Short mmCIF file of C-alpha atoms in Angstrom, two decimals:
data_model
loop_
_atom_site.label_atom_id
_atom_site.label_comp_id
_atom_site.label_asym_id
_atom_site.label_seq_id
_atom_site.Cartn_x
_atom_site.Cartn_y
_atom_site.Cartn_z
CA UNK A 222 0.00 0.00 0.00
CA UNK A 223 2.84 2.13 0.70
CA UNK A 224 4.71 1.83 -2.62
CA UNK A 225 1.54 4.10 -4.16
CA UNK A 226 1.83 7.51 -4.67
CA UNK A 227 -1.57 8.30 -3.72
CA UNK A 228 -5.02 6.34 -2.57
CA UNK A 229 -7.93 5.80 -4.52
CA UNK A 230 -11.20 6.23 -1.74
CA UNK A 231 -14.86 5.04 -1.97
CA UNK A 232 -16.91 6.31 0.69
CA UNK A 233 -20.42 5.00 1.07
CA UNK A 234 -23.67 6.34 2.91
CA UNK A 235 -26.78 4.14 3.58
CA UNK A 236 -30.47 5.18 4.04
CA UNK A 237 -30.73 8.46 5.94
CA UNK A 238 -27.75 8.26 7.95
CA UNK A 239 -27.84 11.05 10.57
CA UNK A 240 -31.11 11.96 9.70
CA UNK A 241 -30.06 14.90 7.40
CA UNK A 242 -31.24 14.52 3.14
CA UNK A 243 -28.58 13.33 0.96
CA UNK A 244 -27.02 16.67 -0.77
CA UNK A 245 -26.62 18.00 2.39
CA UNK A 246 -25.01 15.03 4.05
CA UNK A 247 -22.91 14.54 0.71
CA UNK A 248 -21.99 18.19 1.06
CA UNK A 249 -20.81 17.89 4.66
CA UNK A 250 -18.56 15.17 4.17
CA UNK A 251 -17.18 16.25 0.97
CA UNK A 252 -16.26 19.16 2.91
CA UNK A 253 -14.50 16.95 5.61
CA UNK A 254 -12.74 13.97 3.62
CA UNK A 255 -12.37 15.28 0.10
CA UNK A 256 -11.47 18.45 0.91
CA UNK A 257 -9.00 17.65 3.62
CA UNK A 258 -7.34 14.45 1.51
CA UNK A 259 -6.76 16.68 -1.36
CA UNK A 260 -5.10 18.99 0.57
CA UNK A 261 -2.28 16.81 1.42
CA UNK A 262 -1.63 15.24 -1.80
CA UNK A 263 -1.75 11.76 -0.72
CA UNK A 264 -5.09 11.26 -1.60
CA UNK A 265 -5.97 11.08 -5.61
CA UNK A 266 -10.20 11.09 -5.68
CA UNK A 267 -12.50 10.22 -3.38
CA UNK A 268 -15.76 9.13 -4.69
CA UNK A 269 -19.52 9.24 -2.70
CA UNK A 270 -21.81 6.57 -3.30
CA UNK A 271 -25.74 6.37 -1.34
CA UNK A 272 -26.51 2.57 -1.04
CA UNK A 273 -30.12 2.52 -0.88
CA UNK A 274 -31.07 -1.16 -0.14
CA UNK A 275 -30.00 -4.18 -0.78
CA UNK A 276 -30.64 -4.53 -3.97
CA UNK A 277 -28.70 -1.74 -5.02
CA UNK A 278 -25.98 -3.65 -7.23
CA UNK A 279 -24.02 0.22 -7.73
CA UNK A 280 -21.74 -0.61 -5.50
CA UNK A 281 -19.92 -3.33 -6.60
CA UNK A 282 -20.13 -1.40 -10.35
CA UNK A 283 -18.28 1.46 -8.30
CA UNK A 284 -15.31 -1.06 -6.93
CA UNK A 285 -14.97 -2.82 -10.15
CA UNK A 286 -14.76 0.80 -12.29
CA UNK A 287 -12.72 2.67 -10.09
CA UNK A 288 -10.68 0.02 -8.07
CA UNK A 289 -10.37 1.72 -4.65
CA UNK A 290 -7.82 1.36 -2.19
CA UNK A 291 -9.91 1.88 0.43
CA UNK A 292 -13.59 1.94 1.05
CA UNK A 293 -15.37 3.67 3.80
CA UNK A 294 -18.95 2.90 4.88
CA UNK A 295 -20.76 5.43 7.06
CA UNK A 296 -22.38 4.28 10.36
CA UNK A 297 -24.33 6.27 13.11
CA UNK A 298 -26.49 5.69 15.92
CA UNK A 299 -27.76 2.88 18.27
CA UNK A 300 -30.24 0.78 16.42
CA UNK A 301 -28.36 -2.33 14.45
CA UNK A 302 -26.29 -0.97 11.86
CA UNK A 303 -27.76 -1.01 8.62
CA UNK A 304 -24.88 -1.28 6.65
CA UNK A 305 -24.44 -4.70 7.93
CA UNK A 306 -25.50 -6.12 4.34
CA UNK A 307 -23.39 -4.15 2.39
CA UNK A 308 -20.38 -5.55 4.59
CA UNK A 309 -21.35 -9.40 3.77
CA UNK A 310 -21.33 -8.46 -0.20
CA UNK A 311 -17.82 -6.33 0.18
CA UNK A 312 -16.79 -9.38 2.13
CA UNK A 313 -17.62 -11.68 -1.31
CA UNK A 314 -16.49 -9.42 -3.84
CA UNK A 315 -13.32 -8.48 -2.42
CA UNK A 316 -10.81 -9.89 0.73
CA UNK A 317 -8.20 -7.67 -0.62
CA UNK A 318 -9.64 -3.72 -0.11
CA UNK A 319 -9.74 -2.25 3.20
CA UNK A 320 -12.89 -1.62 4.80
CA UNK A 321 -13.23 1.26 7.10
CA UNK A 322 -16.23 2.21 9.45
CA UNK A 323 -17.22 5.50 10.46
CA UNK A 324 -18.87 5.71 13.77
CA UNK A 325 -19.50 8.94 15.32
CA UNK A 326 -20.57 9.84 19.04
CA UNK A 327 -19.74 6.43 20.16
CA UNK A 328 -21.01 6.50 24.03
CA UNK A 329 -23.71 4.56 24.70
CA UNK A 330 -24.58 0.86 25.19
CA UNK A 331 -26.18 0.44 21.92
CA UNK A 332 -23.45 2.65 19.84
CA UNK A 333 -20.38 0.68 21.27
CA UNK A 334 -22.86 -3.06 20.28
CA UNK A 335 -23.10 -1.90 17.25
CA UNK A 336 -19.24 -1.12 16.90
CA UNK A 337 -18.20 -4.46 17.71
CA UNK A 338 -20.87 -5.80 15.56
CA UNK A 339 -18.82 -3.95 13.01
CA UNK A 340 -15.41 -5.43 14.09
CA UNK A 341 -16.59 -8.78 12.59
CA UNK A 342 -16.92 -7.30 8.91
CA UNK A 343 -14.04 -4.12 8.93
CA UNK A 344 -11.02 -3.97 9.13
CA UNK A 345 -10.67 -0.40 11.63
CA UNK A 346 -13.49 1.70 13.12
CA UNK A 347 -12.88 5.10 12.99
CA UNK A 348 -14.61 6.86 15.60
CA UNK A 349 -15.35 10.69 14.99
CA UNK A 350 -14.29 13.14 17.99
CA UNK A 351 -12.76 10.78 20.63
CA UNK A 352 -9.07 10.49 21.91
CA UNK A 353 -9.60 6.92 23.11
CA UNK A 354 -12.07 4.14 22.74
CA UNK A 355 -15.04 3.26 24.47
CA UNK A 356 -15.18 1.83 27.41
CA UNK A 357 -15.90 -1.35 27.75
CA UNK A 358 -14.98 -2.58 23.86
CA UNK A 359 -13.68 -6.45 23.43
CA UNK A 360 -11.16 -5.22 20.67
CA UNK A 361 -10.05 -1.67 21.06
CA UNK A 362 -7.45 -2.54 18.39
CA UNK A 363 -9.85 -2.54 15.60
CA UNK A 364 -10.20 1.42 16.68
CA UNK A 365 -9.01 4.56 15.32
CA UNK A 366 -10.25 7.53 17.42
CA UNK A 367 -9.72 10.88 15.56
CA UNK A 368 -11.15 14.09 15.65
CA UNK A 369 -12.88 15.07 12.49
CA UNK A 370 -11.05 16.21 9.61
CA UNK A 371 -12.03 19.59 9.66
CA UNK A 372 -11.10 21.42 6.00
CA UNK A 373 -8.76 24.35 6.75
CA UNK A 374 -10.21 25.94 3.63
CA UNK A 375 -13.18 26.70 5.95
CA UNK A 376 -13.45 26.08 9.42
CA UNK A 377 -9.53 28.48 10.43
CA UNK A 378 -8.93 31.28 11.91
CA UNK A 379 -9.24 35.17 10.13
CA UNK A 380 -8.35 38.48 11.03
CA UNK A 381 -12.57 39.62 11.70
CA UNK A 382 -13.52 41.63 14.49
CA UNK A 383 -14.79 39.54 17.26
CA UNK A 384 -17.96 40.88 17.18
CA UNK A 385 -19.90 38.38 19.47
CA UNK A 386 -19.09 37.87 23.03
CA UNK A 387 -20.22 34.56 23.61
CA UNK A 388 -22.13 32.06 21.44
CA UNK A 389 -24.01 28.79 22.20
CA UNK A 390 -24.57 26.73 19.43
CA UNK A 391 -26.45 23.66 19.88
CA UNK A 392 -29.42 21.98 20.83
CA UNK A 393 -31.56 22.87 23.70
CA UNK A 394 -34.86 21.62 23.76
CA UNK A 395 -34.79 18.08 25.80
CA UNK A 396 -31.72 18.72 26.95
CA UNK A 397 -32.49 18.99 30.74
CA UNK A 398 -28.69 19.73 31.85
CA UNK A 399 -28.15 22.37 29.61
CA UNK A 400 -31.58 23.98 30.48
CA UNK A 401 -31.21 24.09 33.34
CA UNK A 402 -27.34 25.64 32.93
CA UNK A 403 -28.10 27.98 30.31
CA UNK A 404 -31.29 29.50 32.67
CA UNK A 405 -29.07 29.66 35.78
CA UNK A 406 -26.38 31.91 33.37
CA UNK A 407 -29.49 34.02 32.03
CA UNK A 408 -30.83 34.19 35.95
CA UNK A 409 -27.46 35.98 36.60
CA UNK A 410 -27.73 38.27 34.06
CA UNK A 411 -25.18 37.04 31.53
CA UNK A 412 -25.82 37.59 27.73
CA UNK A 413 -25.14 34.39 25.34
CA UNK A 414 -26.70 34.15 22.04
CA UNK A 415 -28.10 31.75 20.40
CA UNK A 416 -28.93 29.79 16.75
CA UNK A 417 -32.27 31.94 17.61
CA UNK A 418 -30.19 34.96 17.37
CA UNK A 419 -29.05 34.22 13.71
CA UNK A 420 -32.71 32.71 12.40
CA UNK A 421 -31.96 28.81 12.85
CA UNK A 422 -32.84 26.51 15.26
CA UNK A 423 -30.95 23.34 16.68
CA UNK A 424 -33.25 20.26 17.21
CA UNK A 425 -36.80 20.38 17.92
CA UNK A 426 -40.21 20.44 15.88
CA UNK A 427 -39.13 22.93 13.55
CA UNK A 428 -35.68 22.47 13.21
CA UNK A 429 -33.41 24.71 10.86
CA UNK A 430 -29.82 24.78 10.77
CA UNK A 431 -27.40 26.70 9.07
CA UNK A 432 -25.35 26.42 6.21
CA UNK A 433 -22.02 25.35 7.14
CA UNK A 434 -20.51 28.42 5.69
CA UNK A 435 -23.20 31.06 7.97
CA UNK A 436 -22.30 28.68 10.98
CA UNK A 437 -18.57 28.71 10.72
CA UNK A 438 -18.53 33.18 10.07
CA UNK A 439 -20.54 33.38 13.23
CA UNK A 440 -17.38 30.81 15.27
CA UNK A 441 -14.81 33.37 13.49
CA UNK A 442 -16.33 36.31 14.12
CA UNK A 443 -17.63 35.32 18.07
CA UNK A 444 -14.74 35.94 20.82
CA UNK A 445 -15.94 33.17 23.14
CA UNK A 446 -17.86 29.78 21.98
CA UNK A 447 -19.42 27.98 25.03
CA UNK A 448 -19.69 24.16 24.95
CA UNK A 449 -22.03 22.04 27.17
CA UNK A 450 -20.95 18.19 26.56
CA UNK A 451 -24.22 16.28 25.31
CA UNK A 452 -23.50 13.58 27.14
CA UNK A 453 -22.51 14.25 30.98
CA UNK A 454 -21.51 11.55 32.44
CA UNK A 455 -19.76 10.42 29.05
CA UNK A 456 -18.02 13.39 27.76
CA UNK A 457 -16.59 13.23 24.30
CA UNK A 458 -15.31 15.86 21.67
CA UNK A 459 -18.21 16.26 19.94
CA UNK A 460 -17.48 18.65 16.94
CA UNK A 461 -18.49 22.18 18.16
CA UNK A 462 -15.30 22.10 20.78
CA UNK A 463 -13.20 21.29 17.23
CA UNK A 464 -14.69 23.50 15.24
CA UNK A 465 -14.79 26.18 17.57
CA UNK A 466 -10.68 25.98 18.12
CA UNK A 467 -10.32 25.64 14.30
CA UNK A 468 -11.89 29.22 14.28
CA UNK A 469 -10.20 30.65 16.89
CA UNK A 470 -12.82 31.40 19.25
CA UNK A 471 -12.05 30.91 22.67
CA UNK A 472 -13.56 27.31 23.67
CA UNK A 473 -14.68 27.84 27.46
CA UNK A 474 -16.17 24.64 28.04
CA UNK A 475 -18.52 23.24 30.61
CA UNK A 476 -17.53 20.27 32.75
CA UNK A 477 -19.42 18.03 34.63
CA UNK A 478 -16.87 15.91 35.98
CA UNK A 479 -13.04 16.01 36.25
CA UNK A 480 -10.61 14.48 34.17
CA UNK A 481 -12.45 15.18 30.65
CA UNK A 482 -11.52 14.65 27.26
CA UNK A 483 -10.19 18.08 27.00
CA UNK A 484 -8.22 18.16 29.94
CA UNK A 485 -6.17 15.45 28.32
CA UNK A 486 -5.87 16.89 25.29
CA UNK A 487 -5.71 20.94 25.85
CA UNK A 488 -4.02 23.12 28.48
CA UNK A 489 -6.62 24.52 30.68
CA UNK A 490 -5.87 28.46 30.71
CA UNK A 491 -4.11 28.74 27.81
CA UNK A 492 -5.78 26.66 24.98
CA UNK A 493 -9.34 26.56 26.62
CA UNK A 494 -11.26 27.62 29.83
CA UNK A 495 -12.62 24.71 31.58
CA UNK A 496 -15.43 26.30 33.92
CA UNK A 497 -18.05 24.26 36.43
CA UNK A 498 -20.68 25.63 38.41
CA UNK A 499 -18.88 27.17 41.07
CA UNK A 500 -16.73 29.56 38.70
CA UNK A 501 -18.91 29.85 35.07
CA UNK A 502 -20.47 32.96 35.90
CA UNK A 503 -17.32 34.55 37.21
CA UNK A 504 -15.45 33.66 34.19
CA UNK A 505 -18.25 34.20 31.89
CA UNK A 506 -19.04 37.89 33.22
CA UNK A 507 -15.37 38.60 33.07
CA UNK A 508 -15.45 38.49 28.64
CA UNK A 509 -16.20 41.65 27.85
CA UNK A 510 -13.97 43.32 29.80
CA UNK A 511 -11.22 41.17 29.21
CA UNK A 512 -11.18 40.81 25.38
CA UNK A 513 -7.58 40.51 24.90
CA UNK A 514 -7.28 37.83 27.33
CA UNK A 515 -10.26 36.17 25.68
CA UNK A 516 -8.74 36.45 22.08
CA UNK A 517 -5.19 35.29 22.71
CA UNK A 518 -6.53 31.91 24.41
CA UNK A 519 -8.57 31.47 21.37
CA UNK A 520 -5.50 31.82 18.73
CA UNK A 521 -3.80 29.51 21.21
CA UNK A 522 -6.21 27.23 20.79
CA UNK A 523 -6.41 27.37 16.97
CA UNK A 524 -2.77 26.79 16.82
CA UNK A 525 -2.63 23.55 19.33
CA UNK A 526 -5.63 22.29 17.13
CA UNK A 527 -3.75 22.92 13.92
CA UNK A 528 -1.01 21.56 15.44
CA UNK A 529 -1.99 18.62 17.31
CA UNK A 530 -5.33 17.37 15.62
CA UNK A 531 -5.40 19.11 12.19
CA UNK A 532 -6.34 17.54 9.05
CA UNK A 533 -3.09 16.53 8.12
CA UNK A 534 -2.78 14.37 11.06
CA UNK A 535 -6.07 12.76 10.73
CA UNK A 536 -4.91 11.31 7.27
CA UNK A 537 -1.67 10.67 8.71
CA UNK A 538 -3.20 8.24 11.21
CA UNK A 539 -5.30 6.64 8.59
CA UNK A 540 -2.26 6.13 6.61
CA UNK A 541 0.08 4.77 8.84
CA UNK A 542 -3.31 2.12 10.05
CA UNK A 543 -2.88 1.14 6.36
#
């Protein structure tokens, strides 16, 4: 595998994987993996394919025309994954390609089942925003944990005015923890705004989120993004504390317990603010009269993300796997 110059990639969907329609999920991940393989030169095409059911035959048309190098099948959630099929049939057409699986927010019971259901048919899982693997896997091995590959050509850092304070953006509505957080900041009479504030709206019966490009000018143009981990007693990376770095807005995030992802992987105080109840409104109060302060912690932690977990080093990883 090493003695080519480049890789040829086929990356597949199935169904309605994340719940988003297919041109916009294409568009996402074009953004992510063609985008960010291009840019470092060892990638030559990567081509999308939807699988619709099983008796789609394109697939195998696809790896017979274009002869990948490696093929990547796109997984989500906790019910049984449904790409299960489309593993047996790669598993009798070829034994020679790799198979890759893309899991993302691998934390609970179900999501880890189904990712060692997957360990029987692949030969890595790559599991989106985590450091580490789950807990409790039988063949942490098989795992690659990476944060996204987030395309420099749009989620980086500019010279814009900071024109936000702080920004929350992500979903609220049945999320009892961050409710209940996010009233307790407005109860003290600190001012964080919202998808609400730009016209969209995260989750819920009417449901309308941005265009990638409107999302990522409001992270370059806010001085402070606040993060509340989705899952408390589980935290992961999930993508807004990447994507927020990428921009250079200063991640202060929320923890619920010690010893979190980001502790391990970002200095606390210079990188990112790491706040809990007993400090977030002191630290929180303190942006706007602190901008500076604010601002260089935020191109300090563009640079350790560019530095540590850029692009670059997510293909580097998936290389080296090879």
């Amino acid at each position: 595998m090493y003695k080519r110059c480049k890789l040829k990639i086929l990356f597949v969907f199935y169904g309605s994987w994340l719940g988003f329609d297919w041109e916009d999920r294409k568009n996402k991940w074009r953004q992510l993996l063609f985008d960010t393989a291009e840019d470092t030169g060892i990638i030559d095409y990567v081509v999308f394919i939807e699988q619709k059911n099983r008796e789609d035959i394109r697939l195998k048309a696809f790896i017979d025309y274009y002869k990948p190098d490696l093929i990547f099948i796109a997984e989500h959630g906790e019910e049984r994954p449904s790409s299960v099929f489309i593993l047996e049939e790669l598993r009798n057409w070829t034994d020679r390609i790799p198979v890759y699986a893309f899991r993302a927010d691998c934390t609970s019971q179900g999501d880890i089942e189904n990712a060692e259901r997957l360990t029987n048919y692949v030969s890595k899982i790559i599991t989106i925003d985590r450091l580490e693997s789950p807990k409790g896997v039988m063949n942490p091995d098989k795992y690659i944990n990476l944060p996204g590959p987030y395309s420099n050509r749009i989620f980086h850092c500019v010279n814009a005015e900071r024109e936000y304070d702080i920004v929350f953006w992500g979903e609220i509505r049945g999320r009892q923890e961050r409710e209940q957080l996010l009233q307790f900041i407005k109860d003290n009479r600190v001012t964080i705004l919202y998808p609400e504030n730009f016209g969209y709206q995260i989750g819920g019966d009417h449901a309308l989120r941005p265009p990638i490009d409107i999302y990522v000018s409001v992270l370059q143009r806010s001085l402070v993004s606040f993060n509340i981990p989705p899952h408390p007693t589980n935290p992961i990376f999930n993508g807004r504390i990447w994507e927020s770095l990428a921009c250079g807005a200063c991640l202060i995030n929320f923890d619920f317990i010690e010893d979190t992802p980001c502790s391990k992987a970002l200095d606390n105080g210079t990188e990112y603010i790491s706040v809990n109840r007993s400090n977030i409104i002191e630290v929180l109060s303190a942006v706007p009269d602190n901008r500076d302060y604010f601002s260089q912690i935020g191109k300090n932690g563009a640079a350790a993300y560019k530095k540590k977990y850029g692009p670059e080093r997510f293909w580097k990883r998936i290389m080296d796997s090879l």
